[in-house]
Short mmCIF file of C-alpha atoms in Angstrom, two decimals:
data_model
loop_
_atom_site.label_atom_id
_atom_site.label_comp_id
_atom_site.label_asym_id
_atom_site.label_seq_id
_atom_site.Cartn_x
_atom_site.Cartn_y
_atom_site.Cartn_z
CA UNK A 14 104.59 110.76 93.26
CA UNK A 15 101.16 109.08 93.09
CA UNK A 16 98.71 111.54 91.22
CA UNK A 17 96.81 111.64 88.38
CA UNK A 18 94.44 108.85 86.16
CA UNK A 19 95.54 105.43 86.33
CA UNK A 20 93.64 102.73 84.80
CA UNK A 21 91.81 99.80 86.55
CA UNK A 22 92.49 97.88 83.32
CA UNK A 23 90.99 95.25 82.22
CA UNK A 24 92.00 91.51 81.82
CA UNK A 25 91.62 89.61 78.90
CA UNK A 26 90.44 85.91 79.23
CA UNK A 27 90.65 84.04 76.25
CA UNK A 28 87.18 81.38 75.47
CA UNK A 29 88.78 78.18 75.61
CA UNK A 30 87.29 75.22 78.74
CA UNK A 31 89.77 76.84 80.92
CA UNK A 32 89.28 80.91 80.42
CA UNK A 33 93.03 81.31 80.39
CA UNK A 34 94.31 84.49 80.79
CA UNK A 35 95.99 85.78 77.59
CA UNK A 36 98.80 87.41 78.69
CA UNK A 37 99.99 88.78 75.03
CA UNK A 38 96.63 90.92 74.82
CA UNK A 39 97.14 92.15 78.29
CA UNK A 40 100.48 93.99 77.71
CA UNK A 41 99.10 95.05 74.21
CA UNK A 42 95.97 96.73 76.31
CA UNK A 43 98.22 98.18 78.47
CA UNK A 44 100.42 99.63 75.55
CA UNK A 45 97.74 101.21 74.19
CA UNK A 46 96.48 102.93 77.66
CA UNK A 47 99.76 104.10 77.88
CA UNK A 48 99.75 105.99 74.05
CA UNK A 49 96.71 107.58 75.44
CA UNK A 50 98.78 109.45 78.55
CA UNK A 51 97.46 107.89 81.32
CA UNK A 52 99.81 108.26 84.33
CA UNK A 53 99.49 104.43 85.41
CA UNK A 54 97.60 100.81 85.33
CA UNK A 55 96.26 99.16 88.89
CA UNK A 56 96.19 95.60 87.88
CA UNK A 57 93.37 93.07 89.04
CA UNK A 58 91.13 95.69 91.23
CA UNK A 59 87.10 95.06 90.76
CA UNK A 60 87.38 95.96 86.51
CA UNK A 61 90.28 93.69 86.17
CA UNK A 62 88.46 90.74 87.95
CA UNK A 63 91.16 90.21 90.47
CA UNK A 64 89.37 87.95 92.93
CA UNK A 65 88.79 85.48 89.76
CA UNK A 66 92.16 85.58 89.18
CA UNK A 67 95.06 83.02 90.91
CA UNK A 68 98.08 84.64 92.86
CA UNK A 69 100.28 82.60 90.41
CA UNK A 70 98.79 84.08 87.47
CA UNK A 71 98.87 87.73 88.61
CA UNK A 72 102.68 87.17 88.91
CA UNK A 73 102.78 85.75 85.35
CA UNK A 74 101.21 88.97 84.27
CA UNK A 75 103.37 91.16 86.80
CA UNK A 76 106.56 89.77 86.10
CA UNK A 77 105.91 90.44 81.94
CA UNK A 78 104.44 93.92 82.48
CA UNK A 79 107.46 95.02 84.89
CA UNK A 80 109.63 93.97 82.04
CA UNK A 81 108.16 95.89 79.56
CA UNK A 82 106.59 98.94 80.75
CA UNK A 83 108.82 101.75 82.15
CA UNK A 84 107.00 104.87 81.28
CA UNK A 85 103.73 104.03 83.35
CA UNK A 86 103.30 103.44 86.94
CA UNK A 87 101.72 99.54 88.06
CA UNK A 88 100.51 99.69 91.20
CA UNK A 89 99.31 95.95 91.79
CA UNK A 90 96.10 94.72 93.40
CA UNK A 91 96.13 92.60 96.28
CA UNK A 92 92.72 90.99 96.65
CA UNK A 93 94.06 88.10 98.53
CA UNK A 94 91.03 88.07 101.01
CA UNK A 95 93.06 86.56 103.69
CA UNK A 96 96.40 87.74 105.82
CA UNK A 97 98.55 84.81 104.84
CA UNK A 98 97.51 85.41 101.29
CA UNK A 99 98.26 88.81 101.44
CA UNK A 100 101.09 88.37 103.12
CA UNK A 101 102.70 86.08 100.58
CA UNK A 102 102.03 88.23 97.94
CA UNK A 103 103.50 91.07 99.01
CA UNK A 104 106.11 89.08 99.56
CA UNK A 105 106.24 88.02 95.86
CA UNK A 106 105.98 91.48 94.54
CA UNK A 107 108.76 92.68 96.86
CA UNK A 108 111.66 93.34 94.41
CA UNK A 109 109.49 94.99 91.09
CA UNK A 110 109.45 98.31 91.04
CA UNK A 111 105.92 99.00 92.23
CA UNK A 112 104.63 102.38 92.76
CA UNK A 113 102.39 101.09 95.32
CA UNK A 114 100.54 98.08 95.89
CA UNK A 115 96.95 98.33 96.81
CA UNK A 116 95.14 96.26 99.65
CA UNK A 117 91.86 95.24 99.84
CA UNK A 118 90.79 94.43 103.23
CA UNK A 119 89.50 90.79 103.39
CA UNK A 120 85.84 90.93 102.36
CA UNK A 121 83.71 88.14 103.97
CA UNK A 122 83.22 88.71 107.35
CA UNK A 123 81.07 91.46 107.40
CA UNK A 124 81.20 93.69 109.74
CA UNK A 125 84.41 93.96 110.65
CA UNK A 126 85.23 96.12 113.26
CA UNK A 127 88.11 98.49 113.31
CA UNK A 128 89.85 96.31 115.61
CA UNK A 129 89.80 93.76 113.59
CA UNK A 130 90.90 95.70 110.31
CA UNK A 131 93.67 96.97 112.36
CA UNK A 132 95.20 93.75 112.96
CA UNK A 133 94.99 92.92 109.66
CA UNK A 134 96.94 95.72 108.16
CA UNK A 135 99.48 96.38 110.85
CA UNK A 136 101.24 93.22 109.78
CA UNK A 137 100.20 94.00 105.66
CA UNK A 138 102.38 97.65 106.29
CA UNK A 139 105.06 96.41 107.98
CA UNK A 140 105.58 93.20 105.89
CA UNK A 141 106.10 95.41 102.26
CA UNK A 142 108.76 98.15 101.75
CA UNK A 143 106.32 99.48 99.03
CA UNK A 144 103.86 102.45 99.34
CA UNK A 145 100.54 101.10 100.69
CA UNK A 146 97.21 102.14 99.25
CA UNK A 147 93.68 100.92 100.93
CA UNK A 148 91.12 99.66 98.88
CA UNK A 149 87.59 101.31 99.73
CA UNK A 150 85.20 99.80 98.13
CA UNK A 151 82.00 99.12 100.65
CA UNK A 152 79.61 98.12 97.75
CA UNK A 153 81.99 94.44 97.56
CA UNK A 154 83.90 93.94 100.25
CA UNK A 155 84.73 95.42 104.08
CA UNK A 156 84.61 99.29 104.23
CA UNK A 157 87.79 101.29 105.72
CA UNK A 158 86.58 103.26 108.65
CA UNK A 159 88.41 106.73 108.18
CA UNK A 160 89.79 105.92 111.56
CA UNK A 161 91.96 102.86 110.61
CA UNK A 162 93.41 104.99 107.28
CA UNK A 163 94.29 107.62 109.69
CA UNK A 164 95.99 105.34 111.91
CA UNK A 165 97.96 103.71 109.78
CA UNK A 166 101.01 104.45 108.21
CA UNK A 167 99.80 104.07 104.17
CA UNK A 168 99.77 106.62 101.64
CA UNK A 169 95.67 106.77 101.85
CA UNK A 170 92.74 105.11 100.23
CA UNK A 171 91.43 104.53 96.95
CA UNK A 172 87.52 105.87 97.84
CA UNK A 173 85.08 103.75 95.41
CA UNK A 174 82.05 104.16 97.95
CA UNK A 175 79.71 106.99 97.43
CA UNK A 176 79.51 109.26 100.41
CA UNK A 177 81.56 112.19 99.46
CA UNK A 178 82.17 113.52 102.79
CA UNK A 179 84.73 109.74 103.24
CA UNK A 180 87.39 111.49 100.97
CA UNK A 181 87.38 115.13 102.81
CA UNK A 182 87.46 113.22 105.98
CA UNK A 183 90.71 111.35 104.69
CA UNK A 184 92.35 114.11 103.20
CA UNK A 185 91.67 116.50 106.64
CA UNK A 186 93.33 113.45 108.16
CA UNK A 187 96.73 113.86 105.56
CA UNK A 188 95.91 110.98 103.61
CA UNK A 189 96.03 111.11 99.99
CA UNK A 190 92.98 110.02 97.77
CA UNK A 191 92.40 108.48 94.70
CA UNK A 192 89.21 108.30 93.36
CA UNK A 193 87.46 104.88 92.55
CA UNK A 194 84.22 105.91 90.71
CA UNK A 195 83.37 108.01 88.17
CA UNK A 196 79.91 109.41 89.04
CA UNK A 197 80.13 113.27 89.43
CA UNK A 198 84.05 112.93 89.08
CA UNK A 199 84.77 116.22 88.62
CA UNK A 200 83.44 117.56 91.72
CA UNK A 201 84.75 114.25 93.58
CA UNK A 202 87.94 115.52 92.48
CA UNK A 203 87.43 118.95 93.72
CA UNK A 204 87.88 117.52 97.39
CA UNK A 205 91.68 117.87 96.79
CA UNK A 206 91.64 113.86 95.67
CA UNK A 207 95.31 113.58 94.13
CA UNK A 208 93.52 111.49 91.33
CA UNK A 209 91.68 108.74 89.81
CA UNK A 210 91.43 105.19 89.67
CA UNK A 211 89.20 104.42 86.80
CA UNK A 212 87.63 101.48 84.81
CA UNK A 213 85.47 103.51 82.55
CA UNK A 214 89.42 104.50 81.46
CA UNK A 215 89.66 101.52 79.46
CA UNK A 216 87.30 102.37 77.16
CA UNK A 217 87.37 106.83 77.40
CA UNK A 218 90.46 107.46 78.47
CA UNK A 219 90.42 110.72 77.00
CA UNK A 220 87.34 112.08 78.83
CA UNK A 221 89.12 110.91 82.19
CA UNK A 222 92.08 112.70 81.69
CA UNK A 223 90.03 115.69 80.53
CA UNK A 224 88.45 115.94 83.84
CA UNK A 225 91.35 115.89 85.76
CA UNK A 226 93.15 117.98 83.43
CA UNK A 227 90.14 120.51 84.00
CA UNK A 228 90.08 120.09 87.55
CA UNK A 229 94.18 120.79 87.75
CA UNK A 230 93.87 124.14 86.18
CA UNK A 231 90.56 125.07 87.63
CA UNK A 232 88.93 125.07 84.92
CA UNK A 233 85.17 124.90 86.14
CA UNK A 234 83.23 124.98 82.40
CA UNK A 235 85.33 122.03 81.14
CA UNK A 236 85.26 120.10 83.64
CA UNK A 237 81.92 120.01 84.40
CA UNK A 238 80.96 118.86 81.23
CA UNK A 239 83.82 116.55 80.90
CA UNK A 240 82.44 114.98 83.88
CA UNK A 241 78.96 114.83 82.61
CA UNK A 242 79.61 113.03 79.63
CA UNK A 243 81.80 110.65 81.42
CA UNK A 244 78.58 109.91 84.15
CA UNK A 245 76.55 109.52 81.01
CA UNK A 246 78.79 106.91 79.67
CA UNK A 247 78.48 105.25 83.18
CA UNK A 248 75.13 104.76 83.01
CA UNK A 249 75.35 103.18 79.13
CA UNK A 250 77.61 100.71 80.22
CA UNK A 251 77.34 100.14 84.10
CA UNK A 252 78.89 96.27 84.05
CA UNK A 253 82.22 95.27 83.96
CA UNK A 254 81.26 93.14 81.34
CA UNK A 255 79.89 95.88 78.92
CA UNK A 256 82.98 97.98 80.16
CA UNK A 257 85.09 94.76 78.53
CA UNK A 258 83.35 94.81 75.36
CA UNK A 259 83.51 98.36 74.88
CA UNK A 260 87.37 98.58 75.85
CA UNK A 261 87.72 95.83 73.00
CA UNK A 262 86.39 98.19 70.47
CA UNK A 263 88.18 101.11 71.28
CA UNK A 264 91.40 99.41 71.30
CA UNK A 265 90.52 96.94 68.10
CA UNK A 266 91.85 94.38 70.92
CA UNK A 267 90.20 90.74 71.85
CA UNK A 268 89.68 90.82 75.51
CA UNK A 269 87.60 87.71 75.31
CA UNK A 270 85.16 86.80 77.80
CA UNK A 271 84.66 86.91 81.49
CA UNK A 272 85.69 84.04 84.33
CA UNK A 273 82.47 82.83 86.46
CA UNK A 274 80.24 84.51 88.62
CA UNK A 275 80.57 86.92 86.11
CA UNK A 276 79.06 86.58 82.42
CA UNK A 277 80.17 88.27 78.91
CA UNK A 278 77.55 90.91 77.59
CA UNK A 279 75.54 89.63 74.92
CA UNK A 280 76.71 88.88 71.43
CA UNK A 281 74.11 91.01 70.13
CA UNK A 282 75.17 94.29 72.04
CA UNK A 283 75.38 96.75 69.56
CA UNK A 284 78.79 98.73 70.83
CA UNK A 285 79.02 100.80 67.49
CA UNK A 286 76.85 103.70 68.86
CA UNK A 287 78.38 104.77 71.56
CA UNK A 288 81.98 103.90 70.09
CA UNK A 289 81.04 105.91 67.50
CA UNK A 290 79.70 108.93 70.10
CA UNK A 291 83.00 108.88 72.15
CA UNK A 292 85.66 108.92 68.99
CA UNK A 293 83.50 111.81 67.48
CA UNK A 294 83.98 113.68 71.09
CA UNK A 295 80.24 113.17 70.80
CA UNK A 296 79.54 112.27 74.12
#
């Protein structure tokens, strides 16, 4: 069953002329999201820099982490960009034991119409026997018209844009939803969203969990602050990159730096503050 907070976790590239990936502090990241009761990891979405990242070292990654994780769901990114791409990873990821995989849409030609995104994932469903999830996310790549998530036959959408009315459509439609942003989660989550996708996870997993906890039970006091301190962590550390260095100090792991177009936050960001805030329940 696909519900609850999974993690859009991070990925660790170490400083060297290459920015290799370190695979060792990966699982050890992912280890440690898992002691804090998260229900899953989505590897390589937008916070784990999957479009940086090569199709043969995703399955590097994959292949370790199915090894060695059985309590937590992995539902893999596919942020191929193009339908033989795709098409061949799916392929690759056919026999682990995915929850889902996840499917972005490819992201250049904007717009696309629904036509077009239609005969992209017709072939994308058919081609996997795993659960598909679409990947929403109109501030980076194509947006997925509620009409071509209704049409297909995929579990639903994980809904990082920001027009809340997307996810009621979906769900009126039968499709499940996952939510992709944190800003005003707990009343995202009200919608009858099944759960969260989160990067701010990496970093306050408990105040994710709390939210949806909260919003499980009903609990309308909670929740809304929950949800309020999370936002207000959102708007301390809005980058991915920031989002990396804070992760790295809440789990006392080196997640090294970031793979170009994308830059490391400063070396004289002061992270102790709001670490501080968030282990003291603070914020």
């Amino acid at each position: 069953m696909i519900e609850g907070v999974y993690v859009a976790n991070v990925t660790p590239f170490r400083d060297d002329t290459s920015l290799s990936l370190d695979v060792e502090t990966y699982l050890e990241h992912v280890r440690w999201l898992g002691e804090k009761g998260v229900r899953g990891v989505v590897p390589f979405g937008t916070n784990g820099e999957g479009p940086s990242v090569t199709a043969k070292e995703k399955l590097a990654v994959l292949e370790r982490l199915f090894g060695e994780t059985s309590h937590l769901q992995i539902i893999p990114t596919v942020t191929e960009g193009t339908l033989p791409g795709t098409l061949e990873m799916l392929s690759a990821l056919e026999d682990y034991p995915a929850a889902a995989v996840m499917v972005m849409p490819p992201y250049f030609y904007k717009p696309a119409t629904p036509e077009g995104l239609l005969r992209f994932f017709e072939p994308v469903v058919e081609a996997t026997r795993h659960t598909v999830i679409l990947y929403h996310i109109p501030r980076f790549a194509v947006p997925v018209p509620v009409e071509v998530a209704s049409a297909l036959p995929v579990w639903g959408v994980k809904d990082s844009g920001e027009d809340y009315a997307y996810a009621k459509a979906l769900l009126d439609e039968g499709k499940g939803v996952l939510v992709g942003t944190e800003d005003d989660l707990w009343r995202r989550l009200g919608t009858g969203a099944q759960g969260a996708i989160s990067g701010l996870a990496n970093l306050a997993p408990e105040l994710v969990l709390g939210v949806y906890e909260a919003a499980r039970s009903g609990d309308a006091e909670v929740g809304q602050d929950l949800s309020a301190r999370l936002t207000a962590v959102r708007e301390r550390c809005p980058t991915p990159a920031l989002r990396k260095r804070l992760s790295a100090a809440r789990s006392g792991l080196d997640l090294g730096t970031m793979r170009p177009p994308l830059v490391p936050a400063p070396e004289d960001y002061d992270v102790g503050p709001l670490i501080e805030e968030l282990e003291s329940g603070r914020v």
